[in-house]
Amino acid sequence: MRRFFSPQQLAHAPATELHNGGFSAHAETPSRAEMIVRAIGGAEEPVDYGDAAIRAVHTVDYLAFLQEAPARWAAAGRPGDAMGYVWPVVGRRSLKLKRIDGLIGRYSFDASTPLTAETWGSAYWSAQSVLAATQAVLGGERAAFALCRPPGHHAGADYLGGYCYLNTAAIAAQAALDAGRARVAILDIDYHHGNGTQDIFWERRDVFYASIHADPATDYPFYWGHADEVGAGDGLGTTLNLPLPQGSGLEPFRRAQGAALEAIARFAPDLLIVSLGVDTWEGDPISHFKLTTADYAVLAADITACGWPTVVAMEGGYAVDALGANVASFLGGF
């Protein structure tokens, strides 16, 4: 399996995040990617595909914000990384805000996703990695892996959150559609629900989104990912959420994944994108599932048995010392 990653994705390194009522060291560290690269035996550097595929998913004003916010934060005399502290509770008015504090609230939904001077560059190359993997599969490869870091599935068309800035799975899906594929499915197996991916394709019938994740009644992101969320408009029925309780291990997870794969089979996709999170591992410091390292190979084998050309895009996983082995186990299942 071809693997893609750019060293430029390591530059993004926020210092802190607000988590469970206090500031702590940022969990989404460059060492995550370094451990994975080492465990999988290296990766190809992607070429620069430009920003057209990114602009096909994210709004122009949001992309400008990502690139300009750190400098505006510094110009306002603020120390440290740019981080929001006020958000609209109900709805969002289309206001022409100028103060950086208000802009951050406009384009984010949490305080765990700071912006640094290096964030845009790393997120941009994360998108290039997934585009390279997508092009490899569209070109005839059975499967390809994009080590997306920063991750992507919490980022919406015009907002950041959950350590995510550009939605790499959505960018890959739209690129495949623009290349002539009629239907794309996304299988999200991160511990947390991919609210951004769901939002982007909520009213689309050419993308099927299935997610297996911790019940949002108890886990982040709380406001998305409940079982009754099934899409709307033209996209009614193309969203499938399969929340599981904390403590779930291989048996219930595999059963849920089987249900997701059956639904995807009925959709008959031309391409499958797997949003891979290994924060489902039993020792992950911020999650509460009980998968073992060997379980990832089992889940991957079930996916590959379906026969769809597959792009695997990296999402979460925060037990750094075990991260490489878990990802290698999953890729080995192919």
XYZ file of C-alpha atoms in Angstrom:
334
model
C 0.000 0.000 0.000
C 1.381 3.408 -0.951
C 1.670 5.838 1.940
C 1.851 9.637 1.807
C 3.095 12.227 4.287
C 4.912 15.553 4.120
C 7.413 16.628 6.812
C 5.817 20.056 6.562
C 2.875 18.583 8.480
C 5.088 18.481 11.594
C 5.451 22.263 11.908
C 2.026 22.770 13.524
C 2.629 22.414 17.264
C 0.212 24.301 19.558
C 1.356 24.569 23.161
C -1.870 24.144 25.117
C -5.578 23.430 24.870
C -8.571 23.881 27.140
C -9.724 20.416 28.177
C -12.155 19.402 30.925
C -11.997 22.718 32.704
C -8.262 23.374 32.628
C -5.381 24.078 30.302
C -3.177 21.131 29.435
C -0.460 20.270 26.939
C -1.871 19.929 23.454
C -2.574 16.256 22.710
C -2.281 16.406 18.922
C 1.519 16.557 18.763
C 4.032 16.200 15.896
C 5.362 13.050 17.590
C 2.118 11.283 16.663
C 3.008 11.453 12.992
C 6.665 10.679 13.597
C 5.766 7.460 15.423
C 3.440 6.354 12.632
C 5.990 7.046 9.884
C 8.576 5.021 11.761
C 6.209 2.093 12.337
C 4.983 1.844 8.738
C 8.440 2.094 7.239
C 8.282 5.577 5.787
C 6.045 7.409 3.338
C 6.205 9.230 0.029
C 6.087 13.009 0.007
C 3.036 14.258 -1.889
C 3.279 16.678 -4.769
C 1.491 20.006 -4.470
C -1.951 19.691 -6.070
C -2.816 23.308 -5.278
C -5.859 24.563 -3.401
C -8.681 23.929 -5.880
C -9.790 20.729 -4.111
C -9.637 22.524 -0.755
C -11.738 25.405 -2.067
C -14.269 22.912 -3.398
C -15.049 21.946 0.226
C -14.254 24.986 2.386
C -15.544 28.552 2.053
C -13.298 31.321 0.785
C -13.697 33.458 3.909
C -12.853 30.544 6.213
C -9.688 29.720 4.286
C -8.626 33.366 4.451
C -9.248 33.318 8.198
C -7.039 30.242 8.684
C -4.177 31.930 6.882
C -4.532 35.348 8.504
C -5.663 34.649 12.087
C -2.258 34.032 13.750
C -0.834 37.309 12.425
C -3.971 39.197 13.411
C -3.790 37.643 16.882
C -0.192 38.787 17.280
C -1.006 42.237 15.906
C -3.703 42.584 18.585
C -0.983 42.099 21.203
C -2.167 38.673 22.312
C 0.371 36.172 23.682
C 0.551 32.501 22.719
C -1.542 30.677 20.139
C -4.787 32.088 18.765
C -7.733 30.507 20.582
C -11.411 31.399 20.841
C -13.265 32.120 24.068
C -16.727 33.270 22.944
C -19.192 31.534 20.605
C -22.761 32.215 19.432
C -25.192 29.929 21.257
C -28.020 29.827 18.715
C -27.362 30.354 15.022
C -24.706 32.501 13.440
C -25.408 35.869 11.865
C -23.385 36.799 8.804
C -21.577 39.737 10.382
C -18.513 41.489 8.995
C -16.471 41.196 12.166
C -12.986 42.677 12.384
C -11.766 41.892 15.892
C -9.820 38.636 15.988
C -11.603 37.434 19.155
C -14.948 37.516 17.365
C -13.580 35.973 14.196
C -12.194 32.971 16.059
C -15.587 32.369 17.639
C -17.207 32.714 14.209
C -14.981 30.053 12.666
C -14.562 27.523 15.499
C -16.593 25.505 17.962
C -14.129 24.709 20.766
C -11.018 25.913 22.609
C -8.938 22.810 21.983
C -7.885 23.784 18.473
C -5.461 26.732 18.575
C -3.976 28.399 15.524
C -0.225 28.942 15.231
C 1.799 30.615 12.532
C 2.526 27.147 11.143
C -1.033 25.740 11.238
C -2.052 26.689 7.714
C 1.043 25.184 6.143
C 0.699 21.901 8.006
C -3.040 21.641 7.304
C -2.426 22.458 3.640
C 0.100 19.624 3.311
C -2.187 17.285 5.217
C -4.702 17.953 2.440
C -2.028 17.347 -0.197
C -1.261 13.972 1.392
C -4.877 12.848 1.125
C -5.088 14.160 -2.425
C -1.990 12.137 -3.320
C -3.532 8.981 -1.836
C -6.783 9.677 -3.676
C -4.994 10.168 -6.988
C -3.104 6.910 -6.437
C -6.348 4.985 -5.959
C -8.095 6.742 -8.847
C -5.078 5.756 -10.909
C -5.570 2.066 -10.193
C -4.068 1.318 -6.787
C -6.235 -0.980 -4.660
C -5.711 1.186 -1.556
C -3.523 4.042 -0.313
C -2.854 5.650 3.072
C -2.662 9.371 3.850
C -1.043 10.234 7.161
C -3.196 13.314 7.672
C -1.825 15.464 10.447
C -3.471 17.695 11.568
C -6.528 15.428 11.276
C -9.699 16.570 9.572
C -13.097 15.065 10.357
C -14.243 17.670 12.907
C -13.671 20.580 10.495
C -16.753 21.859 8.693
C -16.949 23.906 5.540
C -16.422 27.077 7.574
C -15.276 26.051 11.033
C -12.446 24.356 12.901
C -12.503 22.225 16.037
C -11.369 18.935 17.539
C -7.744 19.506 16.407
C -9.026 19.771 12.799
C -8.718 22.659 10.326
C -9.245 21.199 6.830
C -11.535 18.222 6.339
C -9.261 15.786 4.551
C -11.874 13.044 4.053
C -14.292 15.535 2.517
C -11.559 16.966 0.295
C -10.731 13.459 -0.925
C -14.397 12.645 -1.551
C -15.028 15.826 -3.508
C -11.834 15.345 -5.523
C -12.992 11.852 -6.510
C -16.411 13.159 -7.547
C -14.810 15.945 -9.547
C -12.640 13.321 -11.241
C -15.758 11.563 -12.499
C -16.711 9.096 -9.778
C -20.483 9.042 -9.267
C -20.735 7.954 -5.621
C -18.285 8.019 -2.720
C -18.732 6.501 0.742
C -16.940 7.586 3.895
C -16.573 5.152 6.796
C -15.506 6.984 9.947
C -14.097 4.696 12.663
C -12.559 7.286 14.972
C -13.625 7.266 18.638
C -15.290 10.653 18.125
C -18.011 11.485 15.642
C -16.886 13.317 12.499
C -19.298 16.207 12.795
C -17.594 18.274 10.114
C -17.817 15.517 7.517
C -21.467 14.960 8.362
C -22.236 18.673 8.057
C -20.499 19.037 4.701
C -22.468 16.209 3.063
C -25.691 16.498 5.089
C -27.838 17.339 2.070
C -25.835 15.457 -0.573
C -26.908 12.178 -2.134
C -23.613 11.462 -3.912
C -21.719 10.863 -0.641
C -22.731 8.305 1.984
C -21.358 8.992 5.465
C -21.307 6.213 8.079
C -19.764 6.727 11.506
C -19.083 4.384 14.429
C -18.175 6.365 17.512
C -18.701 6.895 21.216
C -22.229 7.900 22.127
C -22.323 11.720 21.946
C -24.621 11.707 24.962
C -21.441 11.039 26.965
C -18.569 12.042 24.661
C -17.267 14.858 22.472
C -18.535 16.438 20.235
C -21.878 15.994 22.078
C -24.063 17.960 19.640
C -23.599 15.721 16.587
C -23.591 11.986 15.913
C -26.847 10.793 17.470
C -28.553 7.830 15.829
C -31.530 9.870 14.621
C -29.320 12.067 12.426
C -29.824 10.655 8.921
C -29.317 13.594 6.554
C -31.803 16.002 5.034
C -33.136 17.120 1.667
C -31.452 15.259 -1.182
C -29.187 13.666 1.435
C -31.969 12.096 3.476
C -30.842 8.561 4.258
C -27.196 9.045 3.283
C -25.982 9.578 6.853
C -25.726 6.636 9.248
C -24.640 7.088 12.864
C -23.903 4.035 15.001
C -22.983 5.290 18.493
C -21.572 2.811 21.017
C -21.266 3.005 24.822
C -17.985 3.616 26.579
C -16.092 0.392 27.192
C -17.030 -1.197 23.855
C -14.543 -3.738 22.510
C -14.084 -5.617 19.258
C -17.365 -7.558 19.213
C -19.791 -4.608 19.354
C -17.502 -2.445 17.222
C -17.167 -5.117 14.539
C -20.930 -5.680 14.590
C -21.524 -1.951 14.068
C -18.930 -1.810 11.324
C -20.644 -4.749 9.612
C -23.922 -2.843 9.637
C -22.167 0.205 8.204
C -20.533 -1.853 5.449
C -23.892 -3.416 4.531
C -25.430 0.055 4.209
C -22.474 1.233 2.136
C -22.841 -1.820 -0.118
C -26.452 -0.838 -0.811
C -25.194 2.632 -1.750
C -22.749 0.962 -4.212
C -19.852 3.424 -4.033
C -17.149 3.832 -6.647
C -14.673 4.688 -3.887
C -14.455 4.216 -0.126
C -12.689 6.639 2.193
C -11.884 5.385 5.690
C -11.445 8.046 8.362
C -9.152 6.019 10.605
C -8.902 6.883 14.277
C -6.991 4.582 16.604
C -8.122 6.491 19.665
C -10.450 3.491 19.962
C -7.449 1.605 21.437
C -7.824 0.352 25.008
C -5.032 2.568 26.363
C -5.873 5.859 24.669
C -5.582 8.690 27.225
C -8.669 10.647 26.147
C -11.007 7.883 24.927
C -12.881 4.922 26.384
C -13.150 1.990 23.963
C -11.327 -1.320 24.419
C -9.893 -2.325 21.040
C -6.520 -4.077 21.057
C -3.712 -3.665 18.558
C -4.565 -6.972 16.871
C -8.209 -5.906 16.483
C -7.314 -3.275 13.886
C -6.144 -5.917 11.424
C -9.500 -7.699 11.840
C -11.469 -4.528 11.144
C -9.337 -3.727 8.118
C -9.755 -7.238 6.714
C -13.534 -6.872 6.951
C -13.322 -3.596 5.033
C -11.014 -4.832 2.302
C -13.157 -7.956 1.788
C -15.838 -5.647 0.374
C -13.609 -4.986 -2.618
C -13.937 -1.200 -2.970
C -10.958 0.956 -3.960
C -10.046 2.559 -0.638
C -8.332 5.696 0.628
C -7.382 5.563 4.308
C -7.045 8.997 5.934
C -5.546 9.290 9.418
C -7.641 10.915 12.136
C -7.166 10.524 15.925
C -5.132 8.427 18.317
C -3.264 9.926 21.272
C -1.413 7.079 22.984
C 1.761 8.078 21.179
C 3.911 5.075 22.119
C 1.297 2.618 20.769
C 0.130 4.723 17.842
C 2.504 3.311 15.256
C 1.767 -0.319 16.084
C -1.984 0.279 15.926
C -1.837 1.989 12.544
C 0.551 -0.668 11.198
C -1.870 -3.357 12.340
C -4.732 -1.723 10.461
C -2.753 -1.224 7.267
C -1.525 -4.813 7.562
C -5.151 -5.944 7.405
C -5.220 -4.841 3.769
